[in-house]
Amino acid sequence: MTSTTALGPFGARLRRAMDERGPLCVGIDPHASLLAEWGLDDDVAGLERFSRTVVEAVADRVAVLKPQSAFFERFGSRGVAVLEKSVEEARAAGALVVMDAKRGDIGSTMAAYAESFLREGAPLFSDALTVSPYLGYGSLKPAVDMARGSGAGLFVLALTSNPEGGEVQHAVRADGRGVGATMLAHLAAENVEEAPLGSFGAVVGATLGDLSSYDLDINGPILAPGIGAQGATPADLPRVFGAAVRNVVPNVSRGVLRHGPDEAALRRAADRFAEEIRTAVTAA
């Protein structure tokens, strides 16, 4: 496979993929209840069947696939091996892979997480990684540096859709700025003068309603969970994200995955969401 760095930084590759395939991210979330809905056992064989089916059904048509690492890790080394294969096959089919691992630590530990997911050639190398900045944004520096060097990207938790997140993300600092707004400002600084899109994005929930008090113009992508099962719809995107909507990557998991294990049904669901999202963004 061609070197990632030779293909350009993550932001540029994501912009191309969104323009060509539509701005849809499909999650790969093989939790026990969904495996059961597919008629699969909650074991490594079921995990492998589930993940392979999703990749084969949609990796050649969606911009982004986002495996949730925890659902693979719970099976130990054999589950991680399935995750490695899924990442490899998804990227080979043309999808960008965002590893949803939400890693966050300090110093050498953060550097080791970065090596695991952002060093080109690593078994779990992904186009981007979700990270938690709540040991201080500066703690992410090893991941930022590794991503820059390998042409990868980051999605930093900023304004998440879970209700518990507000006690941290909406807290106000001594200077009067909210914590979530501070994370957005850090990302804007990372993306200065990048074109057509920076590689350092934010995670901002599509279920949060009016975000007009936040500056979402970070010149980078916004990963937006909450479409489908959590209640948000593609039509909500312009209202929630305003002028930044063209850089939003809406994530849909159960809304697509519940149509499995039939590959044709998975493809139809992904195509439908992609078209609905494209229509909503274009009309904004």
mmCIF file of C-alpha atoms in Angstrom:
data_model
loop_
_atom_site.group_PDB
_atom_site.id
_atom_site.type_symbol
_atom_site.label_atom_id
_atom_site.label_comp_id
_atom_site.label_asym_id
_atom_site.label_seq_id
_atom_site.Cartn_x
_atom_site.Cartn_y
_atom_site.Cartn_z
ATOM 1 C CA MET A 1 0.000 0.000 0.000
ATOM 2 C CA THR A 2 1.228 3.522 -0.790
ATOM 3 C CA SER A 3 2.689 5.388 2.187
ATOM 4 C CA THR A 4 0.129 7.519 4.003
ATOM 5 C CA THR A 5 2.477 10.488 4.085
ATOM 6 C CA ALA A 6 2.843 10.287 0.300
ATOM 7 C CA LEU A 7 -0.936 10.620 -0.032
ATOM 8 C CA GLY A 8 -1.024 13.812 2.003
ATOM 9 C CA PRO A 9 -2.063 14.698 5.553
ATOM 10 C CA PHE A 10 -5.224 13.280 7.065
ATOM 11 C CA GLY A 11 -7.224 16.506 6.667
ATOM 12 C CA ALA A 12 -6.616 16.637 2.916
ATOM 13 C CA ARG A 13 -7.367 12.931 2.491
ATOM 14 C CA LEU A 14 -10.551 13.279 4.540
ATOM 15 C CA ARG A 15 -11.704 16.260 2.491
ATOM 16 C CA ARG A 16 -11.266 14.254 -0.718
ATOM 17 C CA ALA A 17 -13.068 11.234 0.708
ATOM 18 C CA MET A 18 -15.988 13.333 1.954
ATOM 19 C CA ASP A 19 -16.326 15.099 -1.386
ATOM 20 C CA GLU A 20 -16.188 11.845 -3.347
ATOM 21 C CA ARG A 21 -18.139 9.495 -1.084
ATOM 22 C CA GLY A 22 -20.221 11.813 1.079
ATOM 23 C CA PRO A 23 -19.508 12.843 4.672
ATOM 24 C CA LEU A 24 -20.568 9.667 6.481
ATOM 25 C CA CYS A 25 -18.714 7.729 9.160
ATOM 26 C CA VAL A 26 -20.048 4.263 9.958
ATOM 27 C CA GLY A 27 -19.144 2.863 13.350
ATOM 28 C CA ILE A 28 -18.109 -0.742 13.832
ATOM 29 C CA ASP A 29 -19.486 -1.478 17.306
ATOM 30 C CA PRO A 30 -19.732 -5.261 17.816
ATOM 31 C CA HIS A 31 -21.261 -5.230 21.289
ATOM 32 C CA ALA A 32 -22.889 -8.378 22.623
ATOM 33 C CA SER A 33 -26.501 -7.366 21.987
ATOM 34 C CA LEU A 34 -25.808 -6.485 18.364
ATOM 35 C CA LEU A 35 -23.974 -9.748 17.769
ATOM 36 C CA ALA A 36 -27.059 -11.501 19.132
ATOM 37 C CA GLU A 37 -29.332 -9.524 16.820
ATOM 38 C CA TRP A 38 -27.229 -10.767 13.913
ATOM 39 C CA GLY A 39 -27.593 -14.344 15.134
ATOM 40 C CA LEU A 40 -23.914 -14.520 16.065
ATOM 41 C CA ASP A 41 -22.291 -15.902 19.194
ATOM 42 C CA ASP A 42 -20.562 -13.498 21.563
ATOM 43 C CA ASP A 43 -17.124 -14.898 20.841
ATOM 44 C CA VAL A 44 -14.155 -14.275 18.574
ATOM 45 C CA ALA A 45 -15.769 -16.105 15.665
ATOM 46 C CA GLY A 46 -18.864 -13.908 15.955
ATOM 47 C CA LEU A 47 -16.702 -10.811 16.271
ATOM 48 C CA GLU A 48 -14.743 -11.736 13.144
ATOM 49 C CA ARG A 49 -17.876 -12.486 11.120
ATOM 50 C CA PHE A 50 -19.496 -9.214 12.196
ATOM 51 C CA SER A 51 -16.501 -7.019 11.468
ATOM 52 C CA ARG A 52 -15.693 -8.657 8.133
ATOM 53 C CA THR A 53 -19.307 -8.296 7.005
ATOM 54 C CA VAL A 54 -19.389 -4.577 7.792
ATOM 55 C CA VAL A 55 -16.069 -3.942 6.056
ATOM 56 C CA GLU A 56 -17.014 -5.941 2.969
ATOM 57 C CA ALA A 57 -20.404 -4.233 2.768
ATOM 58 C CA VAL A 58 -19.452 -0.568 3.087
ATOM 59 C CA ALA A 59 -15.684 0.063 3.104
ATOM 60 C CA ASP A 60 -15.683 0.710 -0.633
ATOM 61 C CA ARG A 61 -18.437 3.348 -0.434
ATOM 62 C CA VAL A 62 -18.234 5.373 2.808
ATOM 63 C CA ALA A 63 -15.665 8.016 3.653
ATOM 64 C CA VAL A 64 -14.848 6.751 7.135
ATOM 65 C CA LEU A 65 -15.148 3.597 9.213
ATOM 66 C CA LYS A 66 -14.782 3.930 12.979
ATOM 67 C CA PRO A 67 -14.130 0.707 14.886
ATOM 68 C CA GLN A 68 -14.700 0.950 18.638
ATOM 69 C CA SER A 69 -11.555 -0.616 20.047
ATOM 70 C CA ALA A 70 -13.112 -1.716 23.347
ATOM 71 C CA PHE A 71 -15.455 -4.193 21.693
ATOM 72 C CA PHE A 72 -12.453 -5.960 20.177
ATOM 73 C CA GLU A 73 -10.152 -5.658 23.183
ATOM 74 C CA ARG A 74 -12.633 -7.476 25.431
ATOM 75 C CA PHE A 75 -11.693 -10.709 23.613
ATOM 76 C CA GLY A 76 -8.001 -10.288 24.367
ATOM 77 C CA SER A 77 -5.244 -10.851 21.841
ATOM 78 C CA ARG A 78 -7.494 -12.729 19.418
ATOM 79 C CA GLY A 79 -9.947 -9.833 19.387
ATOM 80 C CA VAL A 80 -7.148 -7.362 18.757
ATOM 81 C CA ALA A 81 -5.991 -9.533 15.856
ATOM 82 C CA VAL A 82 -9.482 -9.224 14.359
ATOM 83 C CA LEU A 83 -9.270 -5.458 14.804
ATOM 84 C CA GLU A 84 -5.895 -5.331 13.040
ATOM 85 C CA LYS A 85 -7.301 -7.261 10.082
ATOM 86 C CA SER A 86 -10.402 -5.062 9.946
ATOM 87 C CA VAL A 87 -8.321 -1.901 9.852
ATOM 88 C CA GLU A 88 -6.095 -3.287 7.119
ATOM 89 C CA GLU A 89 -9.000 -4.419 4.949
ATOM 90 C CA ALA A 90 -11.023 -1.238 5.432
ATOM 91 C CA ARG A 91 -8.108 0.957 4.392
ATOM 92 C CA ALA A 92 -7.332 -1.296 1.425
ATOM 93 C CA ALA A 93 -10.939 -0.788 0.235
ATOM 94 C CA GLY A 94 -10.513 2.980 0.308
ATOM 95 C CA ALA A 95 -12.180 3.949 3.577
ATOM 96 C CA LEU A 96 -10.332 6.085 6.079
ATOM 97 C CA VAL A 97 -10.193 4.474 9.517
ATOM 98 C CA VAL A 98 -10.741 6.466 12.692
ATOM 99 C CA MET A 99 -9.801 4.318 15.660
ATOM 100 C CA ASP A 100 -12.216 5.066 18.475
ATOM 101 C CA ALA A 101 -9.990 4.339 21.465
ATOM 102 C CA LYS A 102 -10.215 7.665 23.354
ATOM 103 C CA ARG A 103 -6.681 7.369 24.660
ATOM 104 C CA GLY A 104 -5.323 9.965 27.056
ATOM 105 C CA ASP A 105 -2.314 9.958 29.378
ATOM 106 C CA ILE A 106 0.944 11.786 29.975
ATOM 107 C CA GLY A 107 4.544 11.572 28.844
ATOM 108 C CA SER A 108 5.921 8.236 27.759
ATOM 109 C CA THR A 109 2.552 6.513 28.180
ATOM 110 C CA MET A 110 0.861 8.911 25.774
ATOM 111 C CA ALA A 111 3.790 8.427 23.421
ATOM 112 C CA ALA A 112 3.263 4.653 23.580
ATOM 113 C CA TYR A 113 -0.421 5.061 22.730
ATOM 114 C CA ALA A 114 0.605 7.220 19.795
ATOM 115 C CA GLU A 115 3.073 4.549 18.653
ATOM 116 C CA SER A 116 0.298 1.957 18.797
ATOM 117 C CA PHE A 117 -2.177 3.772 16.572
ATOM 118 C CA LEU A 118 -0.387 6.583 14.732
ATOM 119 C CA ARG A 119 3.016 5.206 13.737
ATOM 120 C CA GLU A 120 2.905 4.163 10.110
ATOM 121 C CA GLY A 121 3.632 0.462 9.898
ATOM 122 C CA ALA A 122 2.237 -0.331 13.345
ATOM 123 C CA PRO A 123 -0.244 -3.238 13.317
ATOM 124 C CA LEU A 124 -3.098 -0.932 14.406
ATOM 125 C CA PHE A 125 -2.045 2.119 12.390
ATOM 126 C CA SER A 126 -5.149 4.165 11.650
ATOM 127 C CA ASP A 127 -5.805 7.323 9.692
ATOM 128 C CA ALA A 128 -6.913 9.058 12.880
ATOM 129 C CA LEU A 129 -7.402 8.369 16.578
ATOM 130 C CA THR A 130 -9.879 9.682 19.136
ATOM 131 C CA VAL A 131 -8.137 11.085 22.210
ATOM 132 C CA SER A 132 -9.111 12.540 25.578
ATOM 133 C CA PRO A 133 -7.484 15.866 26.559
ATOM 134 C CA TYR A 134 -8.641 15.942 30.168
ATOM 135 C CA LEU A 135 -5.182 15.547 31.637
ATOM 136 C CA GLY A 136 -4.569 18.892 29.956
ATOM 137 C CA TYR A 137 -4.378 19.556 26.239
ATOM 138 C CA GLY A 138 -0.587 19.639 26.446
ATOM 139 C CA SER A 139 -0.571 15.978 27.473
ATOM 140 C CA LEU A 140 -1.583 15.142 23.895
ATOM 141 C CA LYS A 141 1.657 16.513 22.433
ATOM 142 C CA PRO A 142 3.208 13.063 21.735
ATOM 143 C CA ALA A 143 0.103 12.117 19.743
ATOM 144 C CA VAL A 144 0.030 15.459 17.929
ATOM 145 C CA ASP A 145 3.691 15.096 16.981
ATOM 146 C CA MET A 146 3.297 11.480 15.859
ATOM 147 C CA ALA A 147 0.212 12.325 13.796
ATOM 148 C CA ARG A 148 2.009 15.177 12.040
ATOM 149 C CA GLY A 149 4.925 12.940 11.195
ATOM 150 C CA SER A 150 2.853 10.067 9.825
ATOM 151 C CA GLY A 151 0.165 12.048 8.015
ATOM 152 C CA ALA A 152 -2.496 10.895 10.475
ATOM 153 C CA GLY A 153 -5.023 12.918 12.461
ATOM 154 C CA LEU A 154 -6.653 13.238 15.858
ATOM 155 C CA PHE A 155 -10.200 13.754 17.048
ATOM 156 C CA VAL A 156 -10.145 15.406 20.456
ATOM 157 C CA LEU A 157 -13.098 15.086 22.826
ATOM 158 C CA ALA A 158 -14.481 18.611 23.098
ATOM 159 C CA LEU A 159 -18.281 18.678 23.498
ATOM 160 C CA THR A 160 -19.472 15.104 23.737
ATOM 161 C CA SER A 161 -23.049 13.889 23.532
ATOM 162 C CA ASN A 162 -23.135 11.999 26.841
ATOM 163 C CA PRO A 163 -24.923 13.927 29.623
ATOM 164 C CA GLU A 164 -22.083 13.361 32.096
ATOM 165 C CA GLY A 165 -19.624 15.210 29.885
ATOM 166 C CA GLY A 166 -21.024 18.597 30.757
ATOM 167 C CA GLU A 167 -19.596 18.648 34.282
ATOM 168 C CA VAL A 168 -16.121 18.839 32.774
ATOM 169 C CA GLN A 169 -16.624 20.274 29.303
ATOM 170 C CA HIS A 170 -18.958 23.102 30.364
ATOM 171 C CA ALA A 171 -16.882 24.047 33.393
ATOM 172 C CA VAL A 172 -15.563 27.613 33.295
ATOM 173 C CA ARG A 173 -11.885 28.375 33.775
ATOM 174 C CA ALA A 174 -10.526 31.254 35.821
ATOM 175 C CA ASP A 175 -10.199 33.318 32.635
ATOM 176 C CA GLY A 176 -13.934 32.904 31.923
ATOM 177 C CA ARG A 177 -13.531 30.512 28.997
ATOM 178 C CA GLY A 178 -15.271 27.129 29.126
ATOM 179 C CA VAL A 179 -13.201 23.961 29.030
ATOM 180 C CA GLY A 180 -14.858 22.689 25.835
ATOM 181 C CA ALA A 181 -14.306 26.050 24.152
ATOM 182 C CA THR A 182 -10.656 25.907 25.222
ATOM 183 C CA MET A 183 -10.207 22.568 23.457
ATOM 184 C CA LEU A 184 -11.734 24.003 20.285
ATOM 185 C CA ALA A 185 -9.321 26.937 20.456
ATOM 186 C CA HIS A 186 -6.339 24.601 20.813
ATOM 187 C CA LEU A 187 -7.464 22.701 17.718
ATOM 188 C CA ALA A 188 -7.912 25.881 15.718
ATOM 189 C CA ALA A 189 -4.317 26.751 16.572
ATOM 190 C CA GLU A 190 -3.105 23.324 15.377
ATOM 191 C CA ASN A 191 -4.869 23.818 12.027
ATOM 192 C CA VAL A 192 -3.747 27.361 11.207
ATOM 193 C CA GLU A 193 -3.081 27.821 7.469
ATOM 194 C CA GLU A 194 -3.767 24.148 6.684
ATOM 195 C CA ALA A 195 -5.628 23.604 3.404
ATOM 196 C CA PRO A 196 -8.047 22.317 2.342
ATOM 197 C CA LEU A 197 -8.643 21.066 5.903
ATOM 198 C CA GLY A 198 -6.554 20.618 9.000
ATOM 199 C CA SER A 199 -5.915 17.182 10.470
ATOM 200 C CA PHE A 200 -6.810 17.921 14.079
ATOM 201 C CA GLY A 201 -10.516 17.603 14.707
ATOM 202 C CA ALA A 202 -13.007 17.770 17.525
ATOM 203 C CA VAL A 203 -15.651 15.355 18.753
ATOM 204 C CA VAL A 204 -18.883 17.336 19.105
ATOM 205 C CA GLY A 205 -22.222 15.621 19.638
ATOM 206 C CA ALA A 206 -24.942 16.105 17.042
ATOM 207 C CA THR A 207 -27.506 15.866 19.842
ATOM 208 C CA LEU A 208 -26.387 19.018 21.655
ATOM 209 C CA GLY A 209 -28.752 21.477 19.986
ATOM 210 C CA ASP A 210 -27.783 25.114 19.582
ATOM 211 C CA LEU A 211 -23.987 25.466 19.649
ATOM 212 C CA SER A 212 -23.918 29.048 18.365
ATOM 213 C CA SER A 213 -22.101 30.192 21.511
ATOM 214 C CA TYR A 214 -19.103 28.045 20.529
ATOM 215 C CA ASP A 215 -16.595 28.831 17.797
ATOM 216 C CA LEU A 216 -16.623 25.657 15.723
ATOM 217 C CA ASP A 217 -14.522 27.220 12.969
ATOM 218 C CA ILE A 218 -11.399 25.202 13.794
ATOM 219 C CA ASN A 219 -10.352 24.647 10.154
ATOM 220 C CA GLY A 220 -10.527 20.962 10.914
ATOM 221 C CA PRO A 221 -13.058 18.137 10.892
ATOM 222 C CA ILE A 222 -15.776 17.646 13.489
ATOM 223 C CA LEU A 223 -16.686 14.067 14.295
ATOM 224 C CA ALA A 224 -20.356 14.155 15.248
ATOM 225 C CA PRO A 225 -21.842 11.124 17.012
ATOM 226 C CA GLY A 226 -25.547 10.965 17.720
ATOM 227 C CA ILE A 227 -27.182 10.476 14.326
ATOM 228 C CA GLY A 228 -29.760 7.714 14.334
ATOM 229 C CA ALA A 229 -30.272 5.741 17.547
ATOM 230 C CA GLN A 230 -29.321 8.679 19.809
ATOM 231 C CA GLY A 231 -32.010 10.826 18.259
ATOM 232 C CA ALA A 232 -30.324 13.322 15.943
ATOM 233 C CA THR A 233 -31.106 13.324 12.218
ATOM 234 C CA PRO A 234 -29.164 14.515 9.173
ATOM 235 C CA ALA A 235 -31.598 17.420 8.874
ATOM 236 C CA ASP A 236 -30.447 18.652 12.312
ATOM 237 C CA LEU A 237 -26.841 19.148 11.229
ATOM 238 C CA PRO A 238 -27.062 22.699 9.796
ATOM 239 C CA ARG A 239 -28.919 23.931 12.884
ATOM 240 C CA VAL A 240 -26.420 22.395 15.297
ATOM 241 C CA PHE A 241 -23.174 23.150 13.475
ATOM 242 C CA GLY A 242 -23.973 26.290 11.527
ATOM 243 C CA ALA A 243 -21.272 27.507 9.178
ATOM 244 C CA ALA A 244 -18.981 24.613 10.180
ATOM 245 C CA VAL A 245 -21.397 21.988 8.853
ATOM 246 C CA ARG A 246 -19.373 21.300 5.694
ATOM 247 C CA ASN A 247 -16.540 19.988 7.868
ATOM 248 C CA VAL A 248 -18.771 17.720 9.952
ATOM 249 C CA VAL A 249 -18.313 13.941 9.748
ATOM 250 C CA PRO A 250 -21.547 12.505 11.151
ATOM 251 C CA ASN A 251 -21.177 9.099 12.753
ATOM 252 C CA VAL A 252 -23.917 6.492 12.378
ATOM 253 C CA SER A 253 -23.532 3.128 14.060
ATOM 254 C CA ARG A 254 -26.709 1.272 15.009
ATOM 255 C CA GLY A 255 -28.723 3.062 12.317
ATOM 256 C CA VAL A 256 -26.672 1.145 9.738
ATOM 257 C CA LEU A 257 -25.564 -1.920 11.694
ATOM 258 C CA ARG A 258 -29.060 -3.012 12.706
ATOM 259 C CA HIS A 259 -29.660 -3.915 9.049
ATOM 260 C CA GLY A 260 -27.059 -6.698 9.152
ATOM 261 C CA PRO A 261 -26.000 -9.351 8.595
ATOM 262 C CA ASP A 262 -27.391 -8.869 5.077
ATOM 263 C CA GLU A 263 -24.649 -7.031 3.179
ATOM 264 C CA ALA A 264 -27.025 -5.550 0.629
ATOM 265 C CA ALA A 265 -29.194 -4.148 3.418
ATOM 266 C CA LEU A 266 -26.131 -2.650 5.101
ATOM 267 C CA ARG A 267 -25.116 -0.999 1.831
ATOM 268 C CA ARG A 268 -28.596 0.411 1.292
ATOM 269 C CA ALA A 269 -28.678 1.841 4.804
ATOM 270 C CA ALA A 270 -25.240 3.429 4.438
ATOM 271 C CA ASP A 271 -26.144 4.872 1.033
ATOM 272 C CA ARG A 272 -29.379 6.306 2.416
ATOM 273 C CA PHE A 273 -27.676 8.031 5.344
ATOM 274 C CA ALA A 274 -24.881 9.315 3.095
ATOM 275 C CA GLU A 275 -27.385 10.852 0.697
ATOM 276 C CA GLU A 276 -29.489 12.374 3.480
ATOM 277 C CA ILE A 277 -26.389 13.906 5.020
ATOM 278 C CA ARG A 278 -25.094 15.178 1.686
ATOM 279 C CA THR A 279 -28.484 16.781 0.982
ATOM 280 C CA ALA A 280 -28.648 18.462 4.397
ATOM 281 C CA VAL A 281 -25.093 19.802 4.145
ATOM 282 C CA THR A 282 -25.519 21.016 0.564
ATOM 283 C CA ALA A 283 -28.731 22.829 1.419
ATOM 284 C CA ALA A 284 -27.159 24.656 4.369
#
